[in-house]
Amino acid sequence: MTTGNDRKTRTALITGASAGIGRELALVFAENGFDLVLVARRKERLEALAQEAQGKFGAKAHILAVDLTDPAAPRQIFDEMARRHIMVDALVNNAGFTVPGYFRDTHWDDQKHLIQVMVTAVAELCHLFGPGMAARGYGRIINVASLAGHLPGAAGGTLYAAAKSFVIKMSESLALENVGKNVHVTALCPGFTYSEFHDVAGNREEMNKLPKFIWMTGDVVARQAYDAVMAGRPVVINGGLNNFIALLARFLPQRLVHALMARNQRNAKAKPRAA
């Protein structure tokens, strides 16, 4: 097997690959000649995606049913790749969720899991796989953030925007650290995207009330992400409207921005929890 830039077939590892943007990113990488390592909790969905990627694009797909709320998961993923002699050329940190409700009304275990999946695991997987990419002279990392990471925090889902802001800043730093290494790092910042995200969060009914023109589809977001990381863009905000919103949040007086956020905040009530 050849290494570095001479390798003919590359492999992309995608977390949260069972649905939404992660699923679409897996298909985009497969379409562009990558084999896949699909990581998520729902094995049956990963198997279906693996069959689809192979049937449509001839991509070889490996499946890892892993729960990233487990602090040991990132090292387990890395060690399993070494055990299977799989060289990861592209890493997509897509797994994530939100915890609806005011911070004071939520369970700490839920918040702790959010931090583990969307902050700690993202950083650790970059730390584990990044050095090998730099040493081989090729690597592509997409860290899925959000438009929310560019906006002031809103009531409810308290740690979501904070986690996404962390991902953006970390990705920018990693991109600079890898200049000249042919390792590109991109923070992907989608706005409202059609996926299961809002079903899991329990706010689908509220989201359905929003105008359709603000929504994007997962396949469009995924293709823009792939193009951005291949071009070496450290941050990509999907869609003209979302770019305009981020620009306003950056340049409008902060008191005005915070007032607008308070006025237009979404329903932040937590769903009743079982004891």
PDB file of N, CA and C in Angstrom, residues 151-217:
ATOM      1  N   LEU A 151     -23.636  33.798  16.755  1.00  0.00           N
ATOM      2  CA  LEU A 151     -24.655  34.679  17.318  1.00  0.00           C
ATOM      3  C   LEU A 151     -24.544  34.719  18.836  1.00  0.00           C
ATOM      4  N   PRO A 152     -25.103  35.746  19.459  1.00  0.00           N
ATOM      5  CA  PRO A 152     -25.164  35.749  20.922  1.00  0.00           C
ATOM      6  C   PRO A 152     -26.001  34.582  21.419  1.00  0.00           C
ATOM      7  N   GLY A 153     -25.735  34.151  22.627  1.00  0.00           N
ATOM      8  CA  GLY A 153     -26.519  33.066  23.202  1.00  0.00           C
ATOM      9  C   GLY A 153     -27.979  33.454  23.358  1.00  0.00           C
ATOM     10  N   ALA A 154     -28.850  32.458  23.199  1.00  0.00           N
ATOM     11  CA  ALA A 154     -30.282  32.674  23.363  1.00  0.00           C
ATOM     12  C   ALA A 154     -30.773  31.858  24.548  1.00  0.00           C
ATOM     13  N   ALA A 155     -31.918  32.216  25.074  1.00  0.00           N
ATOM     14  CA  ALA A 155     -32.499  31.456  26.183  1.00  0.00           C
ATOM     15  C   ALA A 155     -32.893  30.076  25.699  1.00  0.00           C
ATOM     16  N   GLY A 156     -32.525  29.059  26.456  1.00  0.00           N
ATOM     17  CA  GLY A 156     -32.828  27.682  26.079  1.00  0.00           C
ATOM     18  C   GLY A 156     -31.716  27.096  25.235  1.00  0.00           C
ATOM     19  N   GLY A 157     -31.530  25.792  25.342  1.00  0.00           N
ATOM     20  CA  GLY A 157     -30.434  25.159  24.621  1.00  0.00           C
ATOM     21  C   GLY A 157     -29.109  25.818  24.965  1.00  0.00           C
ATOM     22  N   THR A 158     -28.897  26.064  26.237  1.00  0.00           N
ATOM     23  CA  THR A 158     -27.878  27.002  26.718  1.00  0.00           C
ATOM     24  C   THR A 158     -26.467  26.712  26.231  1.00  0.00           C
ATOM     25  N   LEU A 159     -26.064  25.449  26.215  1.00  0.00           N
ATOM     26  CA  LEU A 159     -24.688  25.116  25.870  1.00  0.00           C
ATOM     27  C   LEU A 159     -24.477  24.871  24.382  1.00  0.00           C
ATOM     28  N   TYR A 160     -25.548  24.844  23.611  1.00  0.00           N
ATOM     29  CA  TYR A 160     -25.411  24.525  22.186  1.00  0.00           C
ATOM     30  C   TYR A 160     -24.572  25.568  21.449  1.00  0.00           C
ATOM     31  N   ALA A 161     -24.974  26.831  21.531  1.00  0.00           N
ATOM     32  CA  ALA A 161     -24.242  27.887  20.833  1.00  0.00           C
ATOM     33  C   ALA A 161     -22.821  28.011  21.372  1.00  0.00           C
ATOM     34  N   ALA A 162     -22.659  27.822  22.680  1.00  0.00           N
ATOM     35  CA  ALA A 162     -21.327  27.894  23.284  1.00  0.00           C
ATOM     36  C   ALA A 162     -20.420  26.803  22.721  1.00  0.00           C
ATOM     37  N   ALA A 163     -20.962  25.590  22.589  1.00  0.00           N
ATOM     38  CA  ALA A 163     -20.175  24.484  22.040  1.00  0.00           C
ATOM     39  C   ALA A 163     -19.811  24.753  20.589  1.00  0.00           C
ATOM     40  N   LYS A 164     -20.750  25.275  19.813  1.00  0.00           N
ATOM     41  CA  LYS A 164     -20.482  25.535  18.404  1.00  0.00           C
ATOM     42  C   LYS A 164     -19.481  26.672  18.220  1.00  0.00           C
ATOM     43  N   SER A 165     -19.518  27.664  19.099  1.00  0.00           N
ATOM     44  CA  SER A 165     -18.525  28.729  19.047  1.00  0.00           C
ATOM     45  C   SER A 165     -17.126  28.175  19.317  1.00  0.00           C
ATOM     46  N   PHE A 166     -17.033  27.266  20.268  1.00  0.00           N
ATOM     47  CA  PHE A 166     -15.756  26.594  20.542  1.00  0.00           C
ATOM     48  C   PHE A 166     -15.242  25.878  19.302  1.00  0.00           C
ATOM     49  N   VAL A 167     -16.126  25.152  18.629  1.00  0.00           N
ATOM     50  CA  VAL A 167     -15.734  24.391  17.446  1.00  0.00           C
ATOM     51  C   VAL A 167     -15.203  25.315  16.354  1.00  0.00           C
ATOM     52  N   ILE A 168     -15.845  26.466  16.173  1.00  0.00           N
ATOM     53  CA  ILE A 168     -15.395  27.421  15.147  1.00  0.00           C
ATOM     54  C   ILE A 168     -13.995  27.925  15.459  1.00  0.00           C
ATOM     55  N   LYS A 169     -13.777  28.372  16.683  1.00  0.00           N
ATOM     56  CA  LYS A 169     -12.469  28.927  17.051  1.00  0.00           C
ATOM     57  C   LYS A 169     -11.379  27.859  17.009  1.00  0.00           C
ATOM     58  N   MET A 170     -11.683  26.650  17.478  1.00  0.00           N
ATOM     59  CA  MET A 170     -10.698  25.578  17.432  1.00  0.00           C
ATOM     60  C   MET A 170     -10.334  25.248  15.990  1.00  0.00           C
ATOM     61  N   SER A 171     -11.318  25.208  15.112  1.00  0.00           N
ATOM     62  CA  SER A 171     -11.071  24.888  13.706  1.00  0.00           C
ATOM     63  C   SER A 171     -10.210  25.953  13.039  1.00  0.00           C
ATOM     64  N   GLU A 172     -10.477  27.206  13.349  1.00  0.00           N
ATOM     65  CA  GLU A 172      -9.659  28.283  12.793  1.00  0.00           C
ATOM     66  C   GLU A 172      -8.205  28.127  13.227  1.00  0.00           C
ATOM     67  N   SER A 173      -7.986  27.815  14.496  1.00  0.00           N
ATOM     68  CA  SER A 173      -6.621  27.641  14.997  1.00  0.00           C
ATOM     69  C   SER A 173      -5.938  26.445  14.351  1.00  0.00           C
ATOM     70  N   LEU A 174      -6.663  25.332  14.232  1.00  0.00           N
ATOM     71  CA  LEU A 174      -6.081  24.146  13.609  1.00  0.00           C
ATOM     72  C   LEU A 174      -5.745  24.397  12.142  1.00  0.00           C
ATOM     73  N   ALA A 175      -6.591  25.152  11.468  1.00  0.00           N
ATOM     74  CA  ALA A 175      -6.307  25.479  10.067  1.00  0.00           C
ATOM     75  C   ALA A 175      -4.996  26.236   9.946  1.00  0.00           C
ATOM     76  N   LEU A 176      -4.760  27.184  10.851  1.00  0.00           N
ATOM     77  CA  LEU A 176      -3.516  27.954  10.823  1.00  0.00           C
ATOM     78  C   LEU A 176      -2.315  27.088  11.198  1.00  0.00           C
ATOM     79  N   GLU A 177      -2.501  26.190  12.166  1.00  0.00           N
ATOM     80  CA  GLU A 177      -1.396  25.328  12.580  1.00  0.00           C
ATOM     81  C   GLU A 177      -0.957  24.384  11.468  1.00  0.00           C
ATOM     82  N   ASN A 178      -1.853  24.098  10.533  1.00  0.00           N
ATOM     83  CA  ASN A 178      -1.555  23.133   9.481  1.00  0.00           C
ATOM     84  C   ASN A 178      -1.246  23.769   8.131  1.00  0.00           C
ATOM     85  N   VAL A 179      -1.020  25.073   8.127  1.00  0.00           N
ATOM     86  CA  VAL A 179      -0.613  25.733   6.884  1.00  0.00           C
ATOM     87  C   VAL A 179       0.685  25.100   6.384  1.00  0.00           C
ATOM     88  N   GLY A 180       0.711  24.723   5.112  1.00  0.00           N
ATOM     89  CA  GLY A 180       1.879  24.095   4.522  1.00  0.00           C
ATOM     90  C   GLY A 180       1.943  22.590   4.699  1.00  0.00           C
ATOM     91  N   LYS A 181       0.971  22.010   5.419  1.00  0.00           N
ATOM     92  CA  LYS A 181       0.953  20.564   5.662  1.00  0.00           C
ATOM     93  C   LYS A 181      -0.016  19.820   4.734  1.00  0.00           C
ATOM     94  N   ASN A 182      -0.749  20.555   3.901  1.00  0.00           N
ATOM     95  CA  ASN A 182      -1.810  19.985   3.075  1.00  0.00           C
ATOM     96  C   ASN A 182      -2.875  19.305   3.940  1.00  0.00           C
ATOM     97  N   VAL A 183      -3.107  19.869   5.113  1.00  0.00           N
ATOM     98  CA  VAL A 183      -4.197  19.441   5.995  1.00  0.00           C
ATOM     99  C   VAL A 183      -5.137  20.634   6.130  1.00  0.00           C
ATOM    100  N   HIS A 184      -6.333  20.499   5.588  1.00  0.00           N
ATOM    101  CA  HIS A 184      -7.312  21.581   5.605  1.00  0.00           C
ATOM    102  C   HIS A 184      -8.344  21.324   6.696  1.00  0.00           C
ATOM    103  N   VAL A 185      -8.645  22.337   7.470  1.00  0.00           N
ATOM    104  CA  VAL A 185      -9.628  22.229   8.549  1.00  0.00           C
ATOM    105  C   VAL A 185     -10.708  23.276   8.326  1.00  0.00           C
ATOM    106  N   THR A 186     -11.960  22.834   8.325  1.00  0.00           N
ATOM    107  CA  THR A 186     -13.086  23.722   8.048  1.00  0.00           C
ATOM    108  C   THR A 186     -14.157  23.577   9.114  1.00  0.00           C
ATOM    109  N   ALA A 187     -14.609  24.697   9.642  1.00  0.00           N
ATOM    110  CA  ALA A 187     -15.793  24.719  10.502  1.00  0.00           C
ATOM    111  C   ALA A 187     -17.003  24.985   9.624  1.00  0.00           C
ATOM    112  N   LEU A 188     -17.921  24.045   9.592  1.00  0.00           N
ATOM    113  CA  LEU A 188     -19.144  24.165   8.801  1.00  0.00           C
ATOM    114  C   LEU A 188     -20.228  24.783   9.675  1.00  0.00           C
ATOM    115  N   CYS A 189     -20.858  25.859   9.184  1.00  0.00           N
ATOM    116  CA  CYS A 189     -21.824  26.607   9.988  1.00  0.00           C
ATOM    117  C   CYS A 189     -23.166  26.724   9.272  1.00  0.00           C
ATOM    118  N   PRO A 190     -23.949  25.651   9.276  1.00  0.00           N
ATOM    119  CA  PRO A 190     -25.271  25.724   8.651  1.00  0.00           C
ATOM    120  C   PRO A 190     -26.270  26.453   9.538  1.00  0.00           C
ATOM    121  N   GLY A 191     -27.305  26.971   8.913  1.00  0.00           N
ATOM    122  CA  GLY A 191     -28.442  27.503   9.652  1.00  0.00           C
ATOM    123  C   GLY A 191     -29.494  26.417   9.762  1.00  0.00           C
ATOM    124  N   PHE A 192     -30.760  26.777   9.567  1.00  0.00           N
ATOM    125  CA  PHE A 192     -31.829  25.789   9.640  1.00  0.00           C
ATOM    126  C   PHE A 192     -31.715  24.828   8.461  1.00  0.00           C
ATOM    127  N   THR A 193     -31.598  23.545   8.770  1.00  0.00           N
ATOM    128  CA  THR A 193     -31.406  22.515   7.753  1.00  0.00           C
ATOM    129  C   THR A 193     -32.398  21.391   7.992  1.00  0.00           C
ATOM    130  N   TYR A 194     -33.064  20.946   6.925  1.00  0.00           N
ATOM    131  CA  TYR A 194     -34.010  19.847   7.060  1.00  0.00           C
ATOM    132  C   TYR A 194     -33.274  18.584   7.499  1.00  0.00           C
ATOM    133  N   SER A 195     -33.618  18.069   8.682  1.00  0.00           N
ATOM    134  CA  SER A 195     -33.016  16.843   9.205  1.00  0.00           C
ATOM    135  C   SER A 195     -33.854  16.379  10.393  1.00  0.00           C
ATOM    136  N   GLU A 196     -33.373  15.342  11.085  1.00  0.00           N
ATOM    137  CA  GLU A 196     -34.063  14.848  12.276  1.00  0.00           C
ATOM    138  C   GLU A 196     -33.704  15.631  13.524  1.00  0.00           C
ATOM    139  N   PHE A 197     -32.818  16.609  13.399  1.00  0.00           N
ATOM    140  CA  PHE A 197     -32.307  17.320  14.565  1.00  0.00           C
ATOM    141  C   PHE A 197     -33.437  17.868  15.429  1.00  0.00           C
ATOM    142  N   HIS A 198     -34.418  18.510  14.806  1.00  0.00           N
ATOM    143  CA  HIS A 198     -35.480  19.149  15.572  1.00  0.00           C
ATOM    144  C   HIS A 198     -36.489  18.139  16.101  1.00  0.00           C
ATOM    145  N   ASP A 199     -36.595  16.969  15.477  1.00  0.00           N
ATOM    146  CA  ASP A 199     -37.433  15.914  16.027  1.00  0.00           C
ATOM    147  C   ASP A 199     -36.843  15.400  17.331  1.00  0.00           C
ATOM    148  N   VAL A 200     -35.531  15.202  17.336  1.00  0.00           N
ATOM    149  CA  VAL A 200     -34.854  14.733  18.542  1.00  0.00           C
ATOM    150  C   VAL A 200     -34.939  15.785  19.640  1.00  0.00           C
ATOM    151  N   ALA A 201     -34.805  17.060  19.247  1.00  0.00           N
ATOM    152  CA  ALA A 201     -34.868  18.141  20.228  1.00  0.00           C
ATOM    153  C   ALA A 201     -36.278  18.370  20.760  1.00  0.00           C
ATOM    154  N   GLY A 202     -37.281  17.849  20.041  1.00  0.00           N
ATOM    155  CA  GLY A 202     -38.652  17.991  20.486  1.00  0.00           C
ATOM    156  C   GLY A 202     -39.294  19.319  20.138  1.00  0.00           C
ATOM    157  N   ASN A 203     -38.715  20.064  19.180  1.00  0.00           N
ATOM    158  CA  ASN A 203     -39.291  21.365  18.821  1.00  0.00           C
ATOM    159  C   ASN A 203     -39.690  21.424  17.344  1.00  0.00           C
ATOM    160  N   ARG A 204     -40.006  20.279  16.757  1.00  0.00           N
ATOM    161  CA  ARG A 204     -40.391  20.241  15.348  1.00  0.00           C
ATOM    162  C   ARG A 204     -41.620  21.104  15.078  1.00  0.00           C
ATOM    163  N   GLU A 205     -42.608  21.065  15.969  1.00  0.00           N
ATOM    164  CA  GLU A 205     -43.825  21.838  15.754  1.00  0.00           C
ATOM    165  C   GLU A 205     -43.525  23.326  15.664  1.00  0.00           C
ATOM    166  N   GLU A 206     -42.643  23.816  16.531  1.00  0.00           N
ATOM    167  CA  GLU A 206     -42.269  25.225  16.488  1.00  0.00           C
ATOM    168  C   GLU A 206     -41.488  25.546  15.219  1.00  0.00           C
ATOM    169  N   MET A 207     -40.595  24.634  14.829  1.00  0.00           N
ATOM    170  CA  MET A 207     -39.777  24.867  13.635  1.00  0.00           C
ATOM    171  C   MET A 207     -40.623  24.915  12.371  1.00  0.00           C
ATOM    172  N   ASN A 208     -41.693  24.133  12.339  1.00  0.00           N
ATOM    173  CA  ASN A 208     -42.553  24.103  11.159  1.00  0.00           C
ATOM    174  C   ASN A 208     -43.284  25.425  10.924  1.00  0.00           C
ATOM    175  N   LYS A 209     -43.304  26.267  11.928  1.00  0.00           N
ATOM    176  CA  LYS A 209     -43.956  27.569  11.789  1.00  0.00           C
ATOM    177  C   LYS A 209     -43.053  28.596  11.103  1.00  0.00           C
ATOM    178  N   LEU A 210     -41.770  28.279  10.985  1.00  0.00           N
ATOM    179  CA  LEU A 210     -40.828  29.212  10.365  1.00  0.00           C
ATOM    180  C   LEU A 210     -41.001  29.218   8.848  1.00  0.00           C
ATOM    181  N   PRO A 211     -40.729  30.342   8.197  1.00  0.00           N
ATOM    182  CA  PRO A 211     -40.893  30.408   6.730  1.00  0.00           C
ATOM    183  C   PRO A 211     -39.942  29.455   6.018  1.00  0.00           C
ATOM    184  N   LYS A 212     -40.409  28.895   4.923  1.00  0.00           N
ATOM    185  CA  LYS A 212     -39.640  27.877   4.213  1.00  0.00           C
ATOM    186  C   LYS A 212     -38.365  28.433   3.587  1.00  0.00           C
ATOM    187  N   PHE A 213     -38.318  29.731   3.286  1.00  0.00           N
ATOM    188  CA  PHE A 213     -37.158  30.258   2.573  1.00  0.00           C
ATOM    189  C   PHE A 213     -35.890  30.271   3.431  1.00  0.00           C
ATOM    190  N   ILE A 214     -36.030  30.111   4.754  1.00  0.00           N
ATOM    191  CA  ILE A 214     -34.830  30.132   5.596  1.00  0.00           C
ATOM    192  C   ILE A 214     -34.175  28.752   5.696  1.00  0.00           C
ATOM    193  N   TRP A 215     -34.845  27.710   5.177  1.00  0.00           N
ATOM    194  CA  TRP A 215     -34.350  26.358   5.331  1.00  0.00           C
ATOM    195  C   TRP A 215     -33.462  25.953   4.161  1.00  0.00           C
ATOM    196  N   MET A 216     -32.478  25.088   4.447  1.00  0.00           N
ATOM    197  CA  MET A 216     -31.644  24.481   3.411  1.00  0.00           C
ATOM    198  C   MET A 216     -31.751  22.965   3.534  1.00  0.00           C
ATOM    199  N   THR A 217     -31.392  22.265   2.476  1.00  0.00           N
ATOM    200  CA  THR A 217     -31.422  20.806   2.508  1.00  0.00           C
ATOM    201  C   THR A 217     -30.035  20.264   2.841  1.00  0.00           C
TER     202      THR A 217
END
